[in-house]
Amino acid sequence: MTAPTSTTATGTPYGDGGASHAPTGRAAPAHTGSAASRVLGGLALGSIALLVLYGLVWSPPDTEMADSVRLMYIHVPAASFLYTGCFITTVASAMWLRRRTPGWDALAGASAEISLVFAAITLGTGSLWGRPTWGTYWTWDARLTSTALLTALLVGYLALRRLDVDPSARSTRAAVLGLLLVPNVIIVNRSVEWWRSLHQRSTLVKLDPTIEGEMLVALMVGFLAVGLVFTWLLVHRFRVAWLEYQSERLDLDIALAERRAEAEQRTQPTEATPA
């Protein structure tokens, strides 16, 4: 991911009353990459290639679901990391409300955006799996409906973050909504236990899982690949959010400096014009 080159400003909490921050004199990087993130990206690409081989070639078809079972190797990990992203957003939102430091706010927003991507993947692969299994792409099942509501909550959270209001008030409103993500995740996760559902129950969180052999290996590779992709995306999106924050602070500093200069010029006495 790339970002425009600009001079950075000192990072401080939002809502500081418009205090001025002197530029550091260093140019912000033109990208969000680093040696560690490039290694992480390489591992993510390698694990995706391994997942393709396991998911499409090496693992056998299921006796009941045939080849549609291969969607599970993406669907289940995507849903799990959707939950992870929502948990990160809720924790970061709570920390923002407590400490008011911009890093937590940036992390909350970045994680929510990645979570929305994984929510779309979860719903998309689930619909593709439901067509041959249930005979329809969508049904108002408890698990599907609660996942759709969680997705709508993520959309609402991100919409709040784009309101044209004071940054501190905007972040606070979004953080309050972000606190509701984990309770909704609990509802989604337990929906198949609390209500009658077409969706199958968990096949892994048991002492005796109902999946084994190459299919289990393929699913574990799916968790590895999706986890690495999630982490890579989160790292880069957080860095972009931090650069955006620094850019906003720098723009504010420049505007304040211009206003002060104008005010000083108005208050200076004008020299008398010679006759």
mmCIF file of C-alpha atoms in Angstrom:
data_model
loop_
_atom_site.group_PDB
_atom_site.id
_atom_site.type_symbol
_atom_site.label_atom_id
_atom_site.label_comp_id
_atom_site.label_asym_id
_atom_site.label_seq_id
_atom_site.Cartn_x
_atom_site.Cartn_y
_atom_site.Cartn_z
ATOM 1 C CA MET A 1 0.000 0.000 0.000
ATOM 2 C CA THR A 2 1.209 3.493 -0.793
ATOM 3 C CA ALA A 3 0.655 6.852 0.836
ATOM 4 C CA PRO A 4 1.406 10.392 -0.332
ATOM 5 C CA THR A 5 4.736 11.799 0.769
ATOM 6 C CA SER A 6 4.368 14.585 3.331
ATOM 7 C CA THR A 7 6.046 16.036 6.377
ATOM 8 C CA THR A 8 4.847 14.328 9.535
ATOM 9 C CA ALA A 9 3.633 15.954 12.715
ATOM 10 C CA THR A 10 4.111 14.801 16.266
ATOM 11 C CA GLY A 11 1.446 12.248 17.220
ATOM 12 C CA THR A 12 -0.757 13.338 20.141
ATOM 13 C CA PRO A 13 -4.227 12.474 21.405
ATOM 14 C CA TYR A 14 -7.250 13.854 19.582
ATOM 15 C CA GLY A 15 -9.271 16.623 21.112
ATOM 16 C CA ASP A 16 -6.254 18.538 22.447
ATOM 17 C CA GLY A 17 -7.880 21.916 22.050
ATOM 18 C CA GLY A 18 -6.100 22.735 18.793
ATOM 19 C CA ALA A 19 -2.594 22.781 20.228
ATOM 20 C CA SER A 20 0.131 23.323 17.669
ATOM 21 C CA HIS A 21 2.587 20.530 16.820
ATOM 22 C CA ALA A 22 5.868 21.312 15.183
ATOM 23 C CA PRO A 23 6.831 19.258 12.152
ATOM 24 C CA THR A 24 9.630 16.784 12.638
ATOM 25 C CA GLY A 25 11.269 17.713 9.343
ATOM 26 C CA ARG A 26 11.200 14.139 8.101
ATOM 27 C CA ALA A 27 9.240 12.990 5.083
ATOM 28 C CA ALA A 28 6.656 10.303 5.679
ATOM 29 C CA PRO A 29 7.429 7.073 3.848
ATOM 30 C CA ALA A 30 5.917 6.705 0.387
ATOM 31 C CA HIS A 31 4.664 3.224 1.294
ATOM 32 C CA THR A 32 3.614 1.222 4.335
ATOM 33 C CA GLY A 33 5.962 -1.691 3.723
ATOM 34 C CA SER A 34 8.885 -2.808 5.860
ATOM 35 C CA ALA A 35 11.248 -5.755 5.931
ATOM 36 C CA ALA A 36 8.995 -7.563 8.414
ATOM 37 C CA SER A 37 5.808 -6.894 6.442
ATOM 38 C CA ARG A 38 7.452 -8.095 3.241
ATOM 39 C CA VAL A 39 8.414 -11.344 4.950
ATOM 40 C CA LEU A 40 4.864 -11.619 6.260
ATOM 41 C CA GLY A 41 3.498 -10.998 2.774
ATOM 42 C CA GLY A 42 5.757 -13.680 1.308
ATOM 43 C CA LEU A 43 4.589 -16.183 3.908
ATOM 44 C CA ALA A 44 0.975 -15.258 3.172
ATOM 45 C CA LEU A 45 1.460 -15.836 -0.574
ATOM 46 C CA GLY A 46 3.184 -19.168 0.059
ATOM 47 C CA SER A 47 0.422 -20.333 2.379
ATOM 48 C CA ILE A 48 -2.239 -19.326 -0.149
ATOM 49 C CA ALA A 49 -0.500 -21.414 -2.811
ATOM 50 C CA LEU A 50 -0.382 -24.345 -0.382
ATOM 51 C CA LEU A 51 -4.064 -23.873 0.399
ATOM 52 C CA VAL A 52 -4.943 -23.959 -3.303
ATOM 53 C CA LEU A 53 -3.114 -27.277 -3.654
ATOM 54 C CA TYR A 54 -4.678 -28.804 -0.556
ATOM 55 C CA GLY A 55 -8.123 -27.361 -1.135
ATOM 56 C CA LEU A 56 -8.466 -28.141 -4.838
ATOM 57 C CA VAL A 57 -6.089 -31.045 -5.481
ATOM 58 C CA TRP A 58 -4.885 -33.042 -2.516
ATOM 59 C CA SER A 59 -7.957 -33.182 -0.269
ATOM 60 C CA PRO A 60 -10.740 -35.594 -1.314
ATOM 61 C CA PRO A 61 -14.386 -34.639 -1.908
ATOM 62 C CA ASP A 62 -16.818 -35.182 0.950
ATOM 63 C CA THR A 63 -19.122 -38.194 0.896
ATOM 64 C CA GLU A 64 -22.195 -35.980 1.413
ATOM 65 C CA MET A 65 -21.280 -32.487 0.174
ATOM 66 C CA ALA A 66 -18.969 -33.650 -2.638
ATOM 67 C CA ASP A 67 -16.698 -30.868 -3.945
ATOM 68 C CA SER A 68 -18.688 -28.078 -2.284
ATOM 69 C CA VAL A 69 -16.881 -28.980 0.939
ATOM 70 C CA ARG A 70 -13.828 -27.198 -0.467
ATOM 71 C CA LEU A 71 -15.530 -23.857 0.250
ATOM 72 C CA MET A 72 -15.215 -24.724 3.932
ATOM 73 C CA TYR A 73 -11.434 -24.244 3.796
ATOM 74 C CA ILE A 74 -12.015 -20.535 3.179
ATOM 75 C CA HIS A 75 -15.415 -20.032 4.817
ATOM 76 C CA VAL A 76 -14.569 -21.281 8.307
ATOM 77 C CA PRO A 77 -11.223 -19.452 8.648
ATOM 78 C CA ALA A 78 -12.748 -16.247 7.233
ATOM 79 C CA ALA A 79 -15.548 -16.404 9.812
ATOM 80 C CA SER A 80 -13.042 -17.041 12.609
ATOM 81 C CA PHE A 81 -10.906 -14.053 11.681
ATOM 82 C CA LEU A 82 -14.037 -11.945 11.271
ATOM 83 C CA TYR A 83 -14.591 -12.647 14.971
ATOM 84 C CA THR A 84 -10.942 -11.832 15.697
ATOM 85 C CA GLY A 85 -11.165 -8.496 13.913
ATOM 86 C CA CYS A 86 -14.340 -7.557 15.777
ATOM 87 C CA PHE A 87 -12.653 -8.442 19.072
ATOM 88 C CA ILE A 88 -9.679 -6.204 18.210
ATOM 89 C CA THR A 89 -12.016 -3.330 17.309
ATOM 90 C CA THR A 90 -13.958 -3.670 20.569
ATOM 91 C CA VAL A 91 -10.801 -3.772 22.704
ATOM 92 C CA ALA A 92 -9.248 -0.847 20.814
ATOM 93 C CA SER A 93 -12.494 1.130 21.134
ATOM 94 C CA ALA A 94 -12.538 0.563 24.891
ATOM 95 C CA MET A 95 -8.911 1.684 25.132
ATOM 96 C CA TRP A 96 -9.679 4.802 23.095
ATOM 97 C CA LEU A 97 -12.557 5.711 25.427
ATOM 98 C CA ARG A 98 -10.246 5.229 28.396
ATOM 99 C CA ARG A 99 -6.980 6.769 27.210
ATOM 100 C CA ARG A 100 -7.888 8.934 24.164
ATOM 101 C CA THR A 101 -4.692 8.066 22.300
ATOM 102 C CA PRO A 102 -4.860 8.082 18.481
ATOM 103 C CA GLY A 103 -3.096 4.741 18.066
ATOM 104 C CA TRP A 104 -6.028 2.875 19.603
ATOM 105 C CA ASP A 105 -8.498 4.777 17.448
ATOM 106 C CA ALA A 106 -6.480 4.001 14.306
ATOM 107 C CA LEU A 107 -6.286 0.313 15.268
ATOM 108 C CA ALA A 108 -10.039 0.140 15.891
ATOM 109 C CA GLY A 109 -10.843 1.626 12.495
ATOM 110 C CA ALA A 110 -8.287 -0.473 10.631
ATOM 111 C CA SER A 111 -9.494 -3.702 12.215
ATOM 112 C CA ALA A 112 -13.137 -2.862 11.477
ATOM 113 C CA GLU A 113 -12.359 -2.342 7.777
ATOM 114 C CA ILE A 114 -10.545 -5.689 7.557
ATOM 115 C CA SER A 115 -13.391 -7.346 9.473
ATOM 116 C CA LEU A 116 -15.905 -6.050 6.937
ATOM 117 C CA VAL A 117 -13.854 -7.637 4.129
ATOM 118 C CA PHE A 118 -13.880 -10.952 5.959
ATOM 119 C CA ALA A 119 -17.591 -10.623 6.675
ATOM 120 C CA ALA A 120 -18.204 -10.283 2.932
ATOM 121 C CA ILE A 121 -16.046 -13.363 2.272
ATOM 122 C CA THR A 122 -17.917 -15.288 4.962
ATOM 123 C CA LEU A 123 -21.346 -14.422 3.590
ATOM 124 C CA GLY A 124 -20.262 -14.956 -0.030
ATOM 125 C CA THR A 125 -18.719 -18.385 0.460
ATOM 126 C CA GLY A 126 -21.575 -19.377 2.751
ATOM 127 C CA SER A 127 -24.118 -18.499 0.077
ATOM 128 C CA LEU A 128 -22.193 -20.464 -2.560
ATOM 129 C CA TRP A 129 -22.073 -23.426 -0.188
ATOM 130 C CA GLY A 130 -25.775 -23.126 0.643
ATOM 131 C CA ARG A 131 -26.959 -23.383 -2.974
ATOM 132 C CA PRO A 132 -26.004 -27.063 -3.507
ATOM 133 C CA THR A 133 -26.536 -27.979 0.155
ATOM 134 C CA TRP A 134 -29.821 -26.260 1.028
ATOM 135 C CA GLY A 135 -31.057 -25.538 -2.486
ATOM 136 C CA THR A 136 -30.894 -21.743 -2.021
ATOM 137 C CA TYR A 137 -28.254 -19.044 -1.775
ATOM 138 C CA TRP A 138 -29.927 -17.410 1.205
ATOM 139 C CA THR A 139 -32.360 -18.295 3.946
ATOM 140 C CA TRP A 140 -33.241 -16.392 7.105
ATOM 141 C CA ASP A 141 -31.460 -18.920 9.244
ATOM 142 C CA ALA A 142 -30.310 -17.847 12.723
ATOM 143 C CA ARG A 143 -26.592 -18.026 11.842
ATOM 144 C CA LEU A 144 -26.972 -16.262 8.482
ATOM 145 C CA THR A 145 -29.262 -13.557 9.852
ATOM 146 C CA SER A 146 -27.039 -12.790 12.844
ATOM 147 C CA THR A 147 -23.966 -12.649 10.578
ATOM 148 C CA ALA A 148 -25.774 -10.226 8.261
ATOM 149 C CA LEU A 149 -26.641 -8.045 11.269
ATOM 150 C CA LEU A 150 -23.000 -8.105 12.377
ATOM 151 C CA THR A 151 -21.997 -6.999 8.880
ATOM 152 C CA ALA A 152 -24.536 -4.164 9.011
ATOM 153 C CA LEU A 153 -23.096 -3.101 12.384
ATOM 154 C CA LEU A 154 -19.609 -2.951 10.849
ATOM 155 C CA VAL A 155 -20.934 -0.825 7.988
ATOM 156 C CA GLY A 156 -22.582 1.521 10.486
ATOM 157 C CA TYR A 157 -19.398 1.755 12.524
ATOM 158 C CA LEU A 158 -17.330 2.701 9.481
ATOM 159 C CA ALA A 159 -19.999 5.200 8.388
ATOM 160 C CA LEU A 160 -19.746 6.912 11.790
ATOM 161 C CA ARG A 161 -16.003 7.239 11.320
ATOM 162 C CA ARG A 162 -16.596 9.278 8.150
ATOM 163 C CA LEU A 163 -18.890 11.905 9.643
ATOM 164 C CA ASP A 164 -17.737 15.461 9.035
ATOM 165 C CA VAL A 165 -17.565 16.432 12.721
ATOM 166 C CA ASP A 166 -14.887 17.071 15.323
ATOM 167 C CA PRO A 167 -12.409 14.155 15.157
ATOM 168 C CA SER A 168 -12.611 13.488 18.892
ATOM 169 C CA ALA A 169 -16.427 13.384 18.891
ATOM 170 C CA ARG A 170 -16.429 11.237 15.749
ATOM 171 C CA SER A 171 -14.023 8.712 17.260
ATOM 172 C CA THR A 172 -15.987 8.614 20.519
ATOM 173 C CA ARG A 173 -19.291 7.898 18.785
ATOM 174 C CA ALA A 174 -17.695 5.162 16.688
ATOM 175 C CA ALA A 175 -16.001 3.666 19.753
ATOM 176 C CA VAL A 176 -19.315 3.365 21.593
ATOM 177 C CA LEU A 177 -20.731 1.439 18.646
ATOM 178 C CA GLY A 178 -17.524 -0.602 18.433
ATOM 179 C CA LEU A 179 -18.162 -1.898 21.953
ATOM 180 C CA LEU A 180 -21.211 -3.751 20.603
ATOM 181 C CA LEU A 181 -19.234 -5.878 18.153
ATOM 182 C CA VAL A 182 -18.100 -8.595 20.561
ATOM 183 C CA PRO A 183 -21.617 -9.131 22.029
ATOM 184 C CA ASN A 184 -22.842 -9.547 18.451
ATOM 185 C CA VAL A 185 -20.027 -11.988 17.705
ATOM 186 C CA ILE A 186 -21.151 -14.072 20.701
ATOM 187 C CA ILE A 187 -24.695 -14.117 19.317
ATOM 188 C CA VAL A 188 -23.433 -15.216 15.886
ATOM 189 C CA ASN A 189 -21.206 -17.925 17.330
ATOM 190 C CA ARG A 190 -23.865 -19.356 19.657
ATOM 191 C CA SER A 191 -26.821 -18.927 17.310
ATOM 192 C CA VAL A 192 -26.707 -22.567 16.172
ATOM 193 C CA GLU A 193 -26.909 -23.639 19.821
ATOM 194 C CA TRP A 194 -29.585 -21.202 20.996
ATOM 195 C CA TRP A 195 -31.996 -21.522 18.061
ATOM 196 C CA ARG A 196 -32.998 -24.184 15.570
ATOM 197 C CA SER A 197 -30.692 -23.725 12.618
ATOM 198 C CA LEU A 198 -29.982 -25.250 9.227
ATOM 199 C CA HIS A 199 -26.344 -24.329 9.683
ATOM 200 C CA GLN A 200 -24.209 -27.171 10.959
ATOM 201 C CA ARG A 201 -22.637 -26.921 14.391
ATOM 202 C CA SER A 202 -18.920 -26.587 15.003
ATOM 203 C CA THR A 203 -16.801 -29.440 13.683
ATOM 204 C CA LEU A 204 -13.583 -28.416 15.451
ATOM 205 C CA VAL A 205 -14.339 -27.166 18.967
ATOM 206 C CA LYS A 206 -14.852 -30.659 20.257
ATOM 207 C CA LEU A 207 -12.722 -33.347 21.878
ATOM 208 C CA ASP A 208 -13.702 -35.556 18.947
ATOM 209 C CA PRO A 209 -13.852 -33.370 15.797
ATOM 210 C CA THR A 210 -15.999 -34.611 12.914
ATOM 211 C CA ILE A 211 -13.352 -33.840 10.309
ATOM 212 C CA GLU A 212 -10.075 -35.692 9.861
ATOM 213 C CA GLY A 213 -7.358 -36.756 7.423
ATOM 214 C CA GLU A 214 -6.467 -34.593 4.440
ATOM 215 C CA MET A 215 -9.622 -32.545 4.913
ATOM 216 C CA LEU A 216 -8.509 -31.551 8.415
ATOM 217 C CA VAL A 217 -5.034 -30.680 7.108
ATOM 218 C CA ALA A 218 -6.570 -28.553 4.342
ATOM 219 C CA LEU A 219 -8.693 -26.709 6.881
ATOM 220 C CA MET A 220 -5.659 -26.053 9.096
ATOM 221 C CA VAL A 221 -3.754 -24.727 6.088
ATOM 222 C CA GLY A 222 -6.773 -22.500 5.425
ATOM 223 C CA PHE A 223 -6.536 -21.089 8.942
ATOM 224 C CA LEU A 224 -2.822 -20.455 8.436
ATOM 225 C CA ALA A 225 -3.289 -18.715 5.075
ATOM 226 C CA VAL A 226 -6.252 -16.602 6.124
ATOM 227 C CA GLY A 227 -4.551 -15.687 9.399
ATOM 228 C CA LEU A 228 -1.412 -14.487 7.638
ATOM 229 C CA VAL A 229 -3.457 -12.489 5.109
ATOM 230 C CA PHE A 230 -5.508 -10.945 7.918
ATOM 231 C CA THR A 231 -2.373 -9.928 9.803
ATOM 232 C CA TRP A 232 -0.711 -8.505 6.680
ATOM 233 C CA LEU A 233 -3.777 -6.452 5.795
ATOM 234 C CA LEU A 234 -4.175 -5.197 9.355
ATOM 235 C CA VAL A 235 -0.539 -4.088 9.587
ATOM 236 C CA HIS A 236 -0.730 -2.087 6.365
ATOM 237 C CA ARG A 237 -4.161 -0.603 7.051
ATOM 238 C CA PHE A 238 -3.055 0.523 10.499
ATOM 239 C CA ARG A 239 0.022 2.211 9.021
ATOM 240 C CA VAL A 240 -2.132 4.002 6.450
ATOM 241 C CA ALA A 241 -4.494 5.148 9.222
ATOM 242 C CA TRP A 242 -1.549 6.471 11.235
ATOM 243 C CA LEU A 243 -0.214 8.402 8.231
ATOM 244 C CA GLU A 244 -3.693 9.839 7.668
ATOM 245 C CA TYR A 245 -3.793 10.992 11.289
ATOM 246 C CA GLN A 246 -0.390 12.646 10.980
ATOM 247 C CA SER A 247 -1.471 14.341 7.745
ATOM 248 C CA GLU A 248 -4.614 15.700 9.414
ATOM 249 C CA ARG A 249 -2.585 17.055 12.315
ATOM 250 C CA LEU A 250 -0.115 18.713 9.936
ATOM 251 C CA ASP A 251 -2.938 20.338 7.959
ATOM 252 C CA LEU A 252 -4.376 21.673 11.228
ATOM 253 C CA ASP A 253 -0.969 23.017 12.302
ATOM 254 C CA ILE A 254 -0.550 24.859 8.998
ATOM 255 C CA ALA A 255 -4.061 26.333 9.204
ATOM 256 C CA LEU A 256 -3.484 27.498 12.790
ATOM 257 C CA ALA A 257 -0.149 29.065 11.862
ATOM 258 C CA GLU A 258 -1.772 30.951 8.986
ATOM 259 C CA ARG A 259 -4.568 32.211 11.252
ATOM 260 C CA ARG A 260 -2.043 33.409 13.834
ATOM 261 C CA ALA A 261 -0.028 35.220 11.150
ATOM 262 C CA GLU A 262 -3.200 36.938 9.865
ATOM 263 C CA ALA A 263 -4.180 37.936 13.408
ATOM 264 C CA GLU A 264 -0.721 39.392 14.071
ATOM 265 C CA GLN A 265 -0.855 41.398 10.847
ATOM 266 C CA ARG A 266 -4.243 42.866 11.790
ATOM 267 C CA THR A 267 -3.073 43.873 15.255
ATOM 268 C CA GLN A 268 0.132 45.596 14.052
ATOM 269 C CA PRO A 269 -0.234 49.426 13.780
ATOM 270 C CA THR A 270 -0.206 50.740 10.228
ATOM 271 C CA GLU A 271 2.580 53.169 9.288
ATOM 272 C CA ALA A 272 1.514 56.728 8.477
ATOM 273 C CA THR A 273 1.686 57.612 4.829
ATOM 274 C CA PRO A 274 3.930 60.714 4.175
ATOM 275 C CA ALA A 275 2.092 63.757 2.776
#
